């Protein structure tokens, strides 16, 4: 699903991704030589990031009412999940491009505290509230702990401090003021009114203890209470034992504990490491957790031991070893409730150990609970469910309800544990994405609509086998995926996804419908020469699937290419090419064949046998047919395989030989080859057009036409090509002496737009270049991130969204196409042209030509998307030209002040960018031109009845107990209170100057030239346009009597300004003078209609004409006549094509019975029908011509 227009207008320079330093990226771009950096008018704007669940920060659990929520870090923002179903409920604000990542989290009610460097950022839900500023140059905060009205923070140096987070301090920062705060605020306001000077001085004194504003307008606090800890004691963790008033237990780096009173700041007791704790090695304390039993805490150490200690008697209760790895214990948790008392721990190994405290023995061990280092563990109160989080970007919940004491996975949320390198949109809907290629060895499906629909495809009971073998799941998974191919056609029948893996000689199939690994494995045959089997383990480097979904193609590193049937998994042929040989080799083979021929003469019958009598040329024909030497598809690695859209040809590309070979799909014979002149790194095809884009090692992208067997475009990626020849890599191999800048400009991944016009190429320097292939022009060079170059990208079938993966980033990033979501004129404004132009860096279709130096290349720097698009930031960027003041005056001309306010303020649809934009002008008179409004604005009008039926209230409205205080009431006849309609406002007395005002209706007036206020706004504007049209016709009649022709002035001047095809079109249309924008008399009507939603349009239409056709008056019939005249005038113009037809359909549905009652209305309706039929015939003829042309050039005219 495409994003809404508001959310896609991302603000450049304010978006950042988790762990992205946008400032450093920008500095790297701006310091490049001879490169101009732009920060506006990017073709693709950041939308959102997918796949981020949690980072390496301990989560914070918060209970609100009956539900439990967990807050996790995602780099520079936090996310809140509902623990019941692990659904994302809230995403925190982006903390800033220049701020470090979140290092600690804590929660209290609606407040979330984020440790960012030495500061603490306070957020209320999704809004940033204030900042607690630490010491300048201080160490980053590693632990936050909420204790009543205090927030305890521990930094990396071991310093411990407390911040006041009481309601008196934070309660009124965002307007959330309590009753007590309201009274104090009102009292202070009155004091300031009495004495401004005293109030100002008091404000200054209050500011010393309260917040003050920073340079960027943020509210900051600087008052922090630091605790005096024992000498050489560095705090690492903190917890609060139950019933210990104002006291916390701190764990130290020296392996000891401290009991601290936070109110007095005094150390009550110091638990020595060598004492009852038994920490003889003085291993640092890594975590401290309170136990359900009184006076008991659990302590985890860096040497992998866990000790349960009684802080009241300073005695050790028991000690455990975590998992035998002697790695750090990072978090522990105690279970509570009526079941077994359990203790769970997680450490750097990713294993979770669960101990029975009653029996003091190990209950179970969850090996590989996380693929990498674990981070957090938490037992839900009164439940055997354990929640864990790790560095593998996953949150999992385990339930320990098995009879043997083991646990099972209950629910989880997970993304890629390692950065993926491949991404592609799946299917024509463009709502799902396939991502793979990371070291986590996973193939994942992401949903662009709902995050909870994302999943990882199963690899045949990996979890069960890993549990039985006591190893991690990653060790049993397939190697990292190198390339993915998919087809939606046969999704319900058999496997429809094929993958090749790094160093793996087999290709694997997947059933995306079931989310599992397929049962068929595609194993290419071994290469056999005259000495026997020579190659059995050549890895597969490229895969492809035919358009029909029946066949899969695989390419090997040794140059072989094979075809398999996906249903059976059997080999269905190998691509072989015939090669020429020298005379000596041919003579040797002929001698061997003659020897074989002599043995054939010894058959029964000898030379007169039937076999020899049929062989007229003594076997030479058979010799030339069967013994002609063949070779693999390529000399070296097969870099890519591409199939066309009609199963006619298959194209294979060679990395070493730099040749694209075209094969027949049916008999697998070679049709021809196209020499690129340089090593081919990757290839991408466009099936409908038969075009292939190849990225070559000389920093060029060559576009090939496989039908014409020629190169049609050579697109330069910057830098000069490498013309040297390397003997090691073959005849046409890449030179070993290459410039590093050329290597950075070589495209690593390519993408074709669905219409075949755009080619996108991503290079190692972090840039993504977009070319217009028919125009042979570089549209733009965008730099997404110099530190994280693009490793994979895919453009959605609707071309509205671009998905990218980046080096070092575990997410999939979505970018909105500005040309799809911009209003009319947004993509072609003058401000955009300066960025889209590239000076001399143009492409060429000549094989020997080379582009000029890339010093004039314009680069547009765009920061990576955030977790979710921010609506507030979206309002700051408008993807189109703003309206001029003169246009606004013209649009509201003829309206009263109240009417203009209704149009501009009260109509919700008028506030959207599409409604504010002027109606698109037809390219030529009479051509159908869309209104470019949201589809729901006019489509909802056609289905308004069903929408109202669906939204009908299920319960009747209830009578309010009391009327609002501001409505005057009086005593009714029945004794109840009713509204006093005659009561006036208090302000009316101030406005009366000349006695008592004349009592008149506030609803019905007769003021105005074109009618009173009883007329609807739509009818008033229609009659205003009709009056202007009548005046224009009278002027034309007067000019005709004087001998002045209508087209002598305006029309000819307009036509003279047109050039080329537009000039001929203007001359072809006889009604060009009537379609001119200067004679658009109903412009105010269409502007008014464009700013209305479906309900508003329905109300406007129903306000015209009679309520009942049987009681229709003459005045009401005239209203319908004026409206029909409006449709008869506007429909032939071609403007707002879909909007006017939807309005006409709804108008006839509402007033059809009334139109049938009068002859005058029927005649006008016939005129409208003729105009609509004539307009649609013009559109239908053009569509049929385009369809026939596409069918002819696509080879489908005979089907």
mmCIF file of C-alpha atoms in Angstrom, residues 904-1017:
data_model
loop_
_atom_site.group_PDB
_atom_site.id
_atom_site.type_symbol
_atom_site.label_atom_id
_atom_site.label_comp_id
_atom_site.label_asym_id
_atom_site.label_seq_id
_atom_site.Cartn_x
_atom_site.Cartn_y
_atom_site.Cartn_z
ATOM 1 C CA UNK A 904 -10.533 27.498 2.736
ATOM 2 C CA UNK A 905 -11.028 26.491 6.374
ATOM 3 C CA UNK A 906 -14.109 24.368 6.892
ATOM 4 C CA UNK A 907 -13.620 21.914 4.031
ATOM 5 C CA UNK A 908 -11.216 19.205 5.167
ATOM 6 C CA UNK A 909 -10.246 18.182 1.650
ATOM 7 C CA UNK A 910 -9.291 21.767 0.836
ATOM 8 C CA UNK A 911 -6.305 21.482 3.158
ATOM 9 C CA UNK A 912 -4.635 18.686 1.181
ATOM 10 C CA UNK A 913 -1.912 19.498 -1.284
ATOM 11 C CA UNK A 914 -3.865 18.032 -4.201
ATOM 12 C CA UNK A 915 -6.951 20.128 -3.449
ATOM 13 C CA UNK A 916 -4.928 23.310 -3.030
ATOM 14 C CA UNK A 917 -3.144 22.780 -6.332
ATOM 15 C CA UNK A 918 -4.873 24.279 -9.396
ATOM 16 C CA UNK A 919 -6.641 22.000 -11.816
ATOM 17 C CA UNK A 920 -4.260 20.587 -14.436
ATOM 18 C CA UNK A 921 -4.456 22.318 -17.791
ATOM 19 C CA UNK A 922 -5.068 20.001 -20.795
ATOM 20 C CA UNK A 923 -2.060 19.517 -23.035
ATOM 21 C CA UNK A 924 -4.316 20.266 -25.997
ATOM 22 C CA UNK A 925 -7.942 21.443 -26.256
ATOM 23 C CA UNK A 926 -10.438 18.677 -25.666
ATOM 24 C CA UNK A 927 -7.992 16.089 -24.349
ATOM 25 C CA UNK A 928 -9.202 14.273 -21.236
ATOM 26 C CA UNK A 929 -7.158 15.470 -18.259
ATOM 27 C CA UNK A 930 -7.386 13.931 -14.803
ATOM 28 C CA UNK A 931 -8.048 16.074 -11.749
ATOM 29 C CA UNK A 932 -5.115 14.411 -9.868
ATOM 30 C CA UNK A 933 -7.175 14.255 -6.695
ATOM 31 C CA UNK A 934 -7.073 11.401 -4.185
ATOM 32 C CA UNK A 935 -9.027 8.480 -5.488
ATOM 33 C CA UNK A 936 -11.169 8.305 -2.365
ATOM 34 C CA UNK A 937 -12.396 11.870 -2.946
ATOM 35 C CA UNK A 938 -14.364 11.011 -6.081
ATOM 36 C CA UNK A 939 -14.668 7.221 -5.837
ATOM 37 C CA UNK A 940 -16.299 7.472 -2.419
ATOM 38 C CA UNK A 941 -19.044 9.571 -4.014
ATOM 39 C CA UNK A 942 -20.126 6.619 -6.156
ATOM 40 C CA UNK A 943 -20.356 4.299 -3.127
ATOM 41 C CA UNK A 944 -21.635 6.800 -0.600
ATOM 42 C CA UNK A 945 -24.739 4.786 0.261
ATOM 43 C CA UNK A 946 -22.785 1.660 1.163
ATOM 44 C CA UNK A 947 -20.301 3.730 3.188
ATOM 45 C CA UNK A 948 -23.118 5.316 5.171
ATOM 46 C CA UNK A 949 -24.709 1.931 5.733
ATOM 47 C CA UNK A 950 -21.454 0.571 7.061
ATOM 48 C CA UNK A 951 -20.947 3.558 9.366
ATOM 49 C CA UNK A 952 -24.506 3.622 10.648
ATOM 50 C CA UNK A 953 -24.603 3.885 14.475
ATOM 51 C CA UNK A 954 -25.660 0.711 16.246
ATOM 52 C CA UNK A 955 -27.310 2.499 19.203
ATOM 53 C CA UNK A 956 -29.649 5.503 19.310
ATOM 54 C CA UNK A 957 -28.265 8.767 20.663
ATOM 55 C CA UNK A 958 -28.744 9.352 24.352
ATOM 56 C CA UNK A 959 -30.216 12.512 25.745
ATOM 57 C CA UNK A 960 -27.640 14.577 27.665
ATOM 58 C CA UNK A 961 -28.223 15.034 31.352
ATOM 59 C CA UNK A 962 -27.602 18.757 31.160
ATOM 60 C CA UNK A 963 -27.120 21.218 28.340
ATOM 61 C CA UNK A 964 -23.714 22.872 27.903
ATOM 62 C CA UNK A 965 -23.281 25.902 30.103
ATOM 63 C CA UNK A 966 -22.906 28.312 27.182
ATOM 64 C CA UNK A 967 -26.334 27.510 25.653
ATOM 65 C CA UNK A 968 -29.185 29.647 27.121
ATOM 66 C CA UNK A 969 -32.192 27.659 28.306
ATOM 67 C CA UNK A 970 -35.682 28.472 29.524
ATOM 68 C CA UNK A 971 -38.486 26.586 31.187
ATOM 69 C CA UNK A 972 -40.637 24.598 28.776
ATOM 70 C CA UNK A 973 -44.339 23.722 28.809
ATOM 71 C CA UNK A 974 -43.701 20.281 30.225
ATOM 72 C CA UNK A 975 -41.544 21.651 32.994
ATOM 73 C CA UNK A 976 -38.214 20.604 31.406
ATOM 74 C CA UNK A 977 -35.486 22.941 30.185
ATOM 75 C CA UNK A 978 -35.412 23.862 26.487
ATOM 76 C CA UNK A 979 -33.079 26.088 24.479
ATOM 77 C CA UNK A 980 -33.882 29.807 24.441
ATOM 78 C CA UNK A 981 -33.716 30.691 20.766
ATOM 79 C CA UNK A 982 -34.551 34.361 21.345
ATOM 80 C CA UNK A 983 -31.701 34.931 23.780
ATOM 81 C CA UNK A 984 -28.942 37.118 22.320
ATOM 82 C CA UNK A 985 -25.241 37.181 22.946
ATOM 83 C CA UNK A 986 -23.728 39.474 25.518
ATOM 84 C CA UNK A 987 -21.545 41.067 22.921
ATOM 85 C CA UNK A 988 -24.511 42.333 20.893
ATOM 86 C CA UNK A 989 -25.046 45.216 23.274
ATOM 87 C CA UNK A 990 -21.572 46.538 22.593
ATOM 88 C CA UNK A 991 -22.119 46.543 18.860
ATOM 89 C CA UNK A 992 -25.391 48.478 18.849
ATOM 90 C CA UNK A 993 -24.843 52.114 17.929
ATOM 91 C CA UNK A 994 -28.105 53.396 16.511
ATOM 92 C CA UNK A 995 -30.681 51.886 18.769
ATOM 93 C CA UNK A 996 -32.038 48.387 18.692
ATOM 94 C CA UNK A 997 -30.997 46.197 15.760
ATOM 95 C CA UNK A 998 -33.527 45.041 13.270
ATOM 96 C CA UNK A 999 -34.520 41.510 14.024
ATOM 97 C CA UNK A 1000 -33.883 39.431 10.938
ATOM 98 C CA UNK A 1001 -33.168 35.828 10.114
ATOM 99 C CA UNK A 1002 -29.541 34.826 10.437
ATOM 100 C CA UNK A 1003 -30.076 32.049 7.932
ATOM 101 C CA UNK A 1004 -32.227 33.474 5.153
ATOM 102 C CA UNK A 1005 -31.272 36.782 3.590
ATOM 103 C CA UNK A 1006 -31.932 38.341 0.210
ATOM 104 C CA UNK A 1007 -28.672 40.222 -0.111
ATOM 105 C CA UNK A 1008 -26.450 39.754 -3.112
ATOM 106 C CA UNK A 1009 -26.712 40.257 -6.846
ATOM 107 C CA UNK A 1010 -27.101 36.617 -7.805
ATOM 108 C CA UNK A 1011 -29.530 35.561 -5.106
ATOM 109 C CA UNK A 1012 -29.855 35.310 -1.396
ATOM 110 C CA UNK A 1013 -28.129 33.049 1.058
ATOM 111 C CA UNK A 1014 -30.884 30.473 0.580
ATOM 112 C CA UNK A 1015 -28.966 29.338 -2.502
ATOM 113 C CA UNK A 1016 -26.171 26.873 -1.994
ATOM 114 C CA UNK A 1017 -22.615 27.911 -2.662
#
